[in-house]
Short mmCIF file of C-alpha atoms and ligand atoms in Angstrom, two decimals:
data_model
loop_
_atom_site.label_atom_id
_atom_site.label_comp_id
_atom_site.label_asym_id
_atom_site.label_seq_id
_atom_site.Cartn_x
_atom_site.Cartn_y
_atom_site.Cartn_z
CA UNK A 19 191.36 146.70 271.24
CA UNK A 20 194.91 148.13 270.72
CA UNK A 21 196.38 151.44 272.12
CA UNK A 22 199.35 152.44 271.21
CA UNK A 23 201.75 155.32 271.77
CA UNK A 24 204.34 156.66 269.50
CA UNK A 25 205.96 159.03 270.93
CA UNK A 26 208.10 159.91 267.42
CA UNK A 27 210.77 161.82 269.17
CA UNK A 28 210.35 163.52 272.08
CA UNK A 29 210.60 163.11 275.60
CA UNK A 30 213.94 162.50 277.56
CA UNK A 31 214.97 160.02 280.47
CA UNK A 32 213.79 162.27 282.93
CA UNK A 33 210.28 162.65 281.37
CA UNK A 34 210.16 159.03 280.58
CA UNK A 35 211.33 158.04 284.69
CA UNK A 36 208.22 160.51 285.48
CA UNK A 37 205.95 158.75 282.90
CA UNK A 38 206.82 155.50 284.02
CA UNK A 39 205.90 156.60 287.84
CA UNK A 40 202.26 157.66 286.72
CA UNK A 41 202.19 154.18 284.96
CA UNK A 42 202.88 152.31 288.19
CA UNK A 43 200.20 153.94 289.73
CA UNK A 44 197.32 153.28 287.48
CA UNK A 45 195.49 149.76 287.36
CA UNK A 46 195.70 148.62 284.04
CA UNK A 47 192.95 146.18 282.64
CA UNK A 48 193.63 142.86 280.45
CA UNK A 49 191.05 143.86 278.18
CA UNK A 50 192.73 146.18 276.17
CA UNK A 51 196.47 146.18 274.63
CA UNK A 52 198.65 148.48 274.63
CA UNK A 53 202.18 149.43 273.51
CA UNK A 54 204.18 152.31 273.82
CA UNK A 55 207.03 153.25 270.96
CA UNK A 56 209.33 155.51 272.25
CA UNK A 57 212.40 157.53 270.79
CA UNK A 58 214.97 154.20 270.38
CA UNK A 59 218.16 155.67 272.90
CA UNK A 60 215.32 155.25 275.51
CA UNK A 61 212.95 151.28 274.30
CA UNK A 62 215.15 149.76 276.78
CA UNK A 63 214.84 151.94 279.58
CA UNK A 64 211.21 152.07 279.34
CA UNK A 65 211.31 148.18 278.99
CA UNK A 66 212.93 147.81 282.06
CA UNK A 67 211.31 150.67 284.26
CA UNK A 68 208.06 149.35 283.42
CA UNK A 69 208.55 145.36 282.89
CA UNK A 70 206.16 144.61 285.55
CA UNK A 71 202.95 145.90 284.13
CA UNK A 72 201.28 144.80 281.42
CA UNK A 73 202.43 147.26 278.66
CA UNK A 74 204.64 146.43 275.66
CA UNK A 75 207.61 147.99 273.82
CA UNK A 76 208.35 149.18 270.52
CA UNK A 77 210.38 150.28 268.03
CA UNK A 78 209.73 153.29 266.14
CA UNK A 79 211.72 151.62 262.82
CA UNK A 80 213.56 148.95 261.94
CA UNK A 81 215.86 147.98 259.03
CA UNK A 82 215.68 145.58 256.76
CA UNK A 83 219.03 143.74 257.14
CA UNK A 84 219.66 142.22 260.49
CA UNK A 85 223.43 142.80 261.00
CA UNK A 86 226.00 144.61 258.93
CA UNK A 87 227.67 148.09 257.14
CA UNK A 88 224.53 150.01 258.03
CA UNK A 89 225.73 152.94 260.20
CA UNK A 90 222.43 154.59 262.27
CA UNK A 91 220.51 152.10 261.39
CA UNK A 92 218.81 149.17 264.02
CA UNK A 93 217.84 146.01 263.53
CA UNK A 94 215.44 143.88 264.03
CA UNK A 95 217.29 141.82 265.88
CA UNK A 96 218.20 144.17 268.57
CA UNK A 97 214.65 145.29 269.16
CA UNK A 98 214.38 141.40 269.83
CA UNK A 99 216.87 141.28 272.14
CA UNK A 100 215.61 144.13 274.03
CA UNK A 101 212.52 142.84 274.28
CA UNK A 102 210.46 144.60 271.59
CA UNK A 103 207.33 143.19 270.71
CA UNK A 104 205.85 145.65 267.84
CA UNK A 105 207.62 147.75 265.60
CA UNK A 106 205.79 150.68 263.55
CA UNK A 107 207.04 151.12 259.51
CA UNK A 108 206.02 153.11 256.87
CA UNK A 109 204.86 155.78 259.01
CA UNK A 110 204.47 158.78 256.68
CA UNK A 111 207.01 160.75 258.89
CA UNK A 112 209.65 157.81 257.64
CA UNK A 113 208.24 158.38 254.03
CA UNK A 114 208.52 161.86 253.07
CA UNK A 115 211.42 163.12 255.56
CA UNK A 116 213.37 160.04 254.80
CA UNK A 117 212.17 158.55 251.19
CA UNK A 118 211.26 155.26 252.55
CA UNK A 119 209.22 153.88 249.62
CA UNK A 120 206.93 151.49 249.10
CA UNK A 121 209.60 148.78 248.57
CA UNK A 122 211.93 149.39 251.23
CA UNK A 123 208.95 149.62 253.45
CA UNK A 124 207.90 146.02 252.18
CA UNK A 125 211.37 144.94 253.00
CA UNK A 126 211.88 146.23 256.58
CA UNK A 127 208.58 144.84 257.20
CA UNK A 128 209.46 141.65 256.35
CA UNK A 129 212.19 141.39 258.02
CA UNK A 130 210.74 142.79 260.97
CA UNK A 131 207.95 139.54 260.66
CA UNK A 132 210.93 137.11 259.64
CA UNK A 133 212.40 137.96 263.40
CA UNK A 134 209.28 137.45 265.34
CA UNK A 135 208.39 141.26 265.13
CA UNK A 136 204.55 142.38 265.14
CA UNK A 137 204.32 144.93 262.64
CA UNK A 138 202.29 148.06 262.86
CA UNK A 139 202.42 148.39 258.84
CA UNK A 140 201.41 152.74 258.33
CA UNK A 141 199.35 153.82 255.20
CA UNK A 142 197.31 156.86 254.30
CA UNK A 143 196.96 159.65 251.68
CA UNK A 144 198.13 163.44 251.63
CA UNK A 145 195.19 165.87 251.67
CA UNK A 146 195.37 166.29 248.10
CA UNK A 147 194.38 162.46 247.39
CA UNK A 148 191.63 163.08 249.75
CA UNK A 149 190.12 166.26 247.85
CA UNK A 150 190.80 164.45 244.24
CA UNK A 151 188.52 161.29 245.52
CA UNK A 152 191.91 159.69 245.07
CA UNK A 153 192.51 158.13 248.90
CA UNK A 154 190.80 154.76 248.68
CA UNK A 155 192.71 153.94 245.09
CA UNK A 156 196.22 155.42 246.99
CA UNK A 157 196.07 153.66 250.21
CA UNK A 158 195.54 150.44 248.33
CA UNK A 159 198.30 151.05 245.78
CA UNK A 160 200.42 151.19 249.06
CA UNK A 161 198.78 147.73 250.83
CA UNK A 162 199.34 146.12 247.28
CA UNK A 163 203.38 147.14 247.42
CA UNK A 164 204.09 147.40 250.83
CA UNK A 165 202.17 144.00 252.38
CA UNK A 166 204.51 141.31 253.84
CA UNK A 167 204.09 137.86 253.72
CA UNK A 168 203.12 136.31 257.03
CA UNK A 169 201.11 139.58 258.17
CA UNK A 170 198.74 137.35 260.77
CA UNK A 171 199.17 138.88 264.02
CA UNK A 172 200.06 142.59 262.86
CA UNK A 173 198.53 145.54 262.13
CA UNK A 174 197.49 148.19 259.73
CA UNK A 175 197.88 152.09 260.92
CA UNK A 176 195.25 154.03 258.91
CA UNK A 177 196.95 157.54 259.63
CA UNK A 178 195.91 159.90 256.93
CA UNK A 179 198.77 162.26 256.05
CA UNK A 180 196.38 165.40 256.51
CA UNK A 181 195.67 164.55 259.98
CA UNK A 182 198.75 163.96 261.52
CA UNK A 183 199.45 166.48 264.03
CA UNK A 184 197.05 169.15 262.46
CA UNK A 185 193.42 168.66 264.41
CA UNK A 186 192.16 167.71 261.37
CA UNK A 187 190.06 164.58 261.28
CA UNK A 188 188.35 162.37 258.67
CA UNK A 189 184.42 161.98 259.27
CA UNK A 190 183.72 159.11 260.58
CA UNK A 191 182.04 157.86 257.46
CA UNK A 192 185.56 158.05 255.94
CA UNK A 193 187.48 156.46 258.38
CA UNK A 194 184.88 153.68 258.93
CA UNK A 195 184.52 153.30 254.51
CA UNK A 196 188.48 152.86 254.57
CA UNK A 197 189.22 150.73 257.13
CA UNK A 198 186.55 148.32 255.89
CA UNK A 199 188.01 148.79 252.59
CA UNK A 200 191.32 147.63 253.81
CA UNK A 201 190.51 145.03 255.57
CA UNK A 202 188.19 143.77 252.36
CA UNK A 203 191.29 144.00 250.64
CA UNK A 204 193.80 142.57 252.50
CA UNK A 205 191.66 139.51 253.19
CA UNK A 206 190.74 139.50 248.78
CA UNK A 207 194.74 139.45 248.08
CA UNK A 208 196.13 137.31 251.23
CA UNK A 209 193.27 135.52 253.06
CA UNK A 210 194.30 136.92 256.44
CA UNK A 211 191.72 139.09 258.60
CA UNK A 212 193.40 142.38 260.05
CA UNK A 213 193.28 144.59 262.48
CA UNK A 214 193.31 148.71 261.65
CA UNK A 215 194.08 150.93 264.07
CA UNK A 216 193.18 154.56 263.07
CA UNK A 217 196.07 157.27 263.54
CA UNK A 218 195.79 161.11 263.16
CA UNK A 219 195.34 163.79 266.03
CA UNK A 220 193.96 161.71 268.23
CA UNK A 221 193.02 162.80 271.99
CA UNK A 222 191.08 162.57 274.85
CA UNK A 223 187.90 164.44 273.58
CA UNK A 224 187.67 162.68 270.10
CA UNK A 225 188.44 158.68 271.77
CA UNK A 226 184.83 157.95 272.05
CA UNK A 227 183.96 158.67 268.94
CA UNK A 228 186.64 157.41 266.92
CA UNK A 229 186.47 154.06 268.87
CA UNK A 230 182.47 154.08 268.12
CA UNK A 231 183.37 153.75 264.74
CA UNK A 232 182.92 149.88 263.61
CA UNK A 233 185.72 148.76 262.18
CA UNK A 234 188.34 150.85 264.36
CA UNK A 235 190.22 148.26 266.47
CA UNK A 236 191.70 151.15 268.13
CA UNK A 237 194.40 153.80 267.86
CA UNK A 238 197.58 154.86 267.50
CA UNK A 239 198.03 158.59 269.11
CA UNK A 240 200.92 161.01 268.60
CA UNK A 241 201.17 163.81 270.47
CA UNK A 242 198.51 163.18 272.99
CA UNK A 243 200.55 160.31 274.11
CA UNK A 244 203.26 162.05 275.85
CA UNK A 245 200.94 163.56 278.53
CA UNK A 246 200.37 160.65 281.01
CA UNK A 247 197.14 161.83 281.75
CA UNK A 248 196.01 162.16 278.17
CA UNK A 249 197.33 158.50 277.41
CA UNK A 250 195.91 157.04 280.25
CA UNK A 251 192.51 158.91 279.35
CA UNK A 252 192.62 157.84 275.98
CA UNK A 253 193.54 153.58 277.56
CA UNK A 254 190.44 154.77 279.98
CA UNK A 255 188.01 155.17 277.40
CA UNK A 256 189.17 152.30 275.46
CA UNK A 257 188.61 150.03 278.54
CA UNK A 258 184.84 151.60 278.71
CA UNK A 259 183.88 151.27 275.51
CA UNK A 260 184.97 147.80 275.60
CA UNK A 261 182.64 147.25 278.85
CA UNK A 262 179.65 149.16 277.13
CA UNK A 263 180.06 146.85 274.28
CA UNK A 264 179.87 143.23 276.28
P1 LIG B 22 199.25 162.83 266.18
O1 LIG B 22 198.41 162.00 267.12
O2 LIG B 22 200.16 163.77 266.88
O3 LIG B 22 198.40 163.46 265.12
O4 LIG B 22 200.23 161.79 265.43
C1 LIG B 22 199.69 160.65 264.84
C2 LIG B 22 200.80 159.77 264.44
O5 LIG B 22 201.54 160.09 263.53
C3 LIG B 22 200.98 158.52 265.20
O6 LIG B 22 201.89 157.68 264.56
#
């Protein structure tokens, strides 16, 4: 069971010092993972402000050349050395606002693997797919182009465009027909079992049901992941349904 946060890019070092306090306060359990992405000025701060407990760091991007004439861009290699452990791409923020295709996406996530990186690899249709019956046949045009070799040990974000940031959610149905799906065909095409976490206005309220859903292997959350209250309710209900399910 994976949480993770992305907190895209918001908060500042003052809110992130205040997060971090809340953090310290809260026992965390070893059943269920978590990692937090923040903004990048700020992965090492939160690295270091919270190195004692047992919550990773990640970066929201990376590119796909490790060194060189890139100007704003970071590499792999730094979110290495600053003791990164995941890294999200393709998130559909990356691929609209800054036409990251399908092959640049396969690239920075293979270069992300090739330095030790855990990928959480993002995929999901716009609303229009959804309505046209088109999502399934979309999201696995993007697994087929985007998928990096060496994949074991990372992760697929399920984060239909339509729901990100809107309320909107897919029936459960939906979300539990494509996450099979992908996992069906990631394991046809590379032999390698995933994980999918789902992604798309999830909160506190809607946690128990999403994480009901079979083959959800838990969540990636946006906006409700930059209250510390809502985060640690969302990790909260992870860690029950986990118990409920022994
Ligand atoms: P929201 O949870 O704000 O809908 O964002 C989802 C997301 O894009 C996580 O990467």
């Amino acid at each position: 069971m994976f949480i993770a946060a992305n907190w895209k890019m918001n908060l500042n070092k003052k809110s992130i010092l205040n997060f971090s306090k809340q953090l310290k306060k809260f026992k965390f359990s070893n059943k269920v993972q978590t990692c937090i992405f923040p903004p990048m000025t700020y992965v090492d701060y939160l690295n270091e402000l919270i190195s004692k407990l047992p919550i990773s760091v990640g970066g929201q991007n990376c590119h796909y050349k490790s060194s060189g004439a890139f100007t704003g861009e970071v590499s792999p290699k730094f979110l290495i050395d600053i003791g990164c452990e995941y890294v999200i791409i393709g998130h559909s923020e990356r691929r609209t606002l800054n036409n990251e295709d399908n092959n640049e996406i396969k690239l920075r996530a293979q270069s992300a693997i090739d330095c030790n990186l855990k990928v959480i690899l993002c995929v999901g249709e716009s609303q229009n797919d959804r309505v046209k019956g088109l999502a399934r046949e979309f999201v696995e045009k993007q697994l087929l182009q985007c998928l990096p070799n060496n994949f074991e040990n990372c992760y697929i974000a399920y984060e239909p465009i339509w729901s990100i940031g809107t309320g909107l959610i897919p029936t459960k149905n939906e979300i539990n027909e494509m996450h099979k799906n992908i996992k069906e065909f990631i394991f046809k095409t590379t032999n390698i079992e995933t994980k999918v976490l789902y992604g798309g206005s999830v909160n506190k309220i809607n946690i128990n049901d999403i994480l009901d859903i079979s083959n959800v292997d838990g969540v990636l959350v946006g906006g409700s992941s930059l209250e510390v209250k809502d985060f640690l309710a969302i990790y909260t209900a992870a860690v029950k349904h986990l118990v409920k399910s022994e």
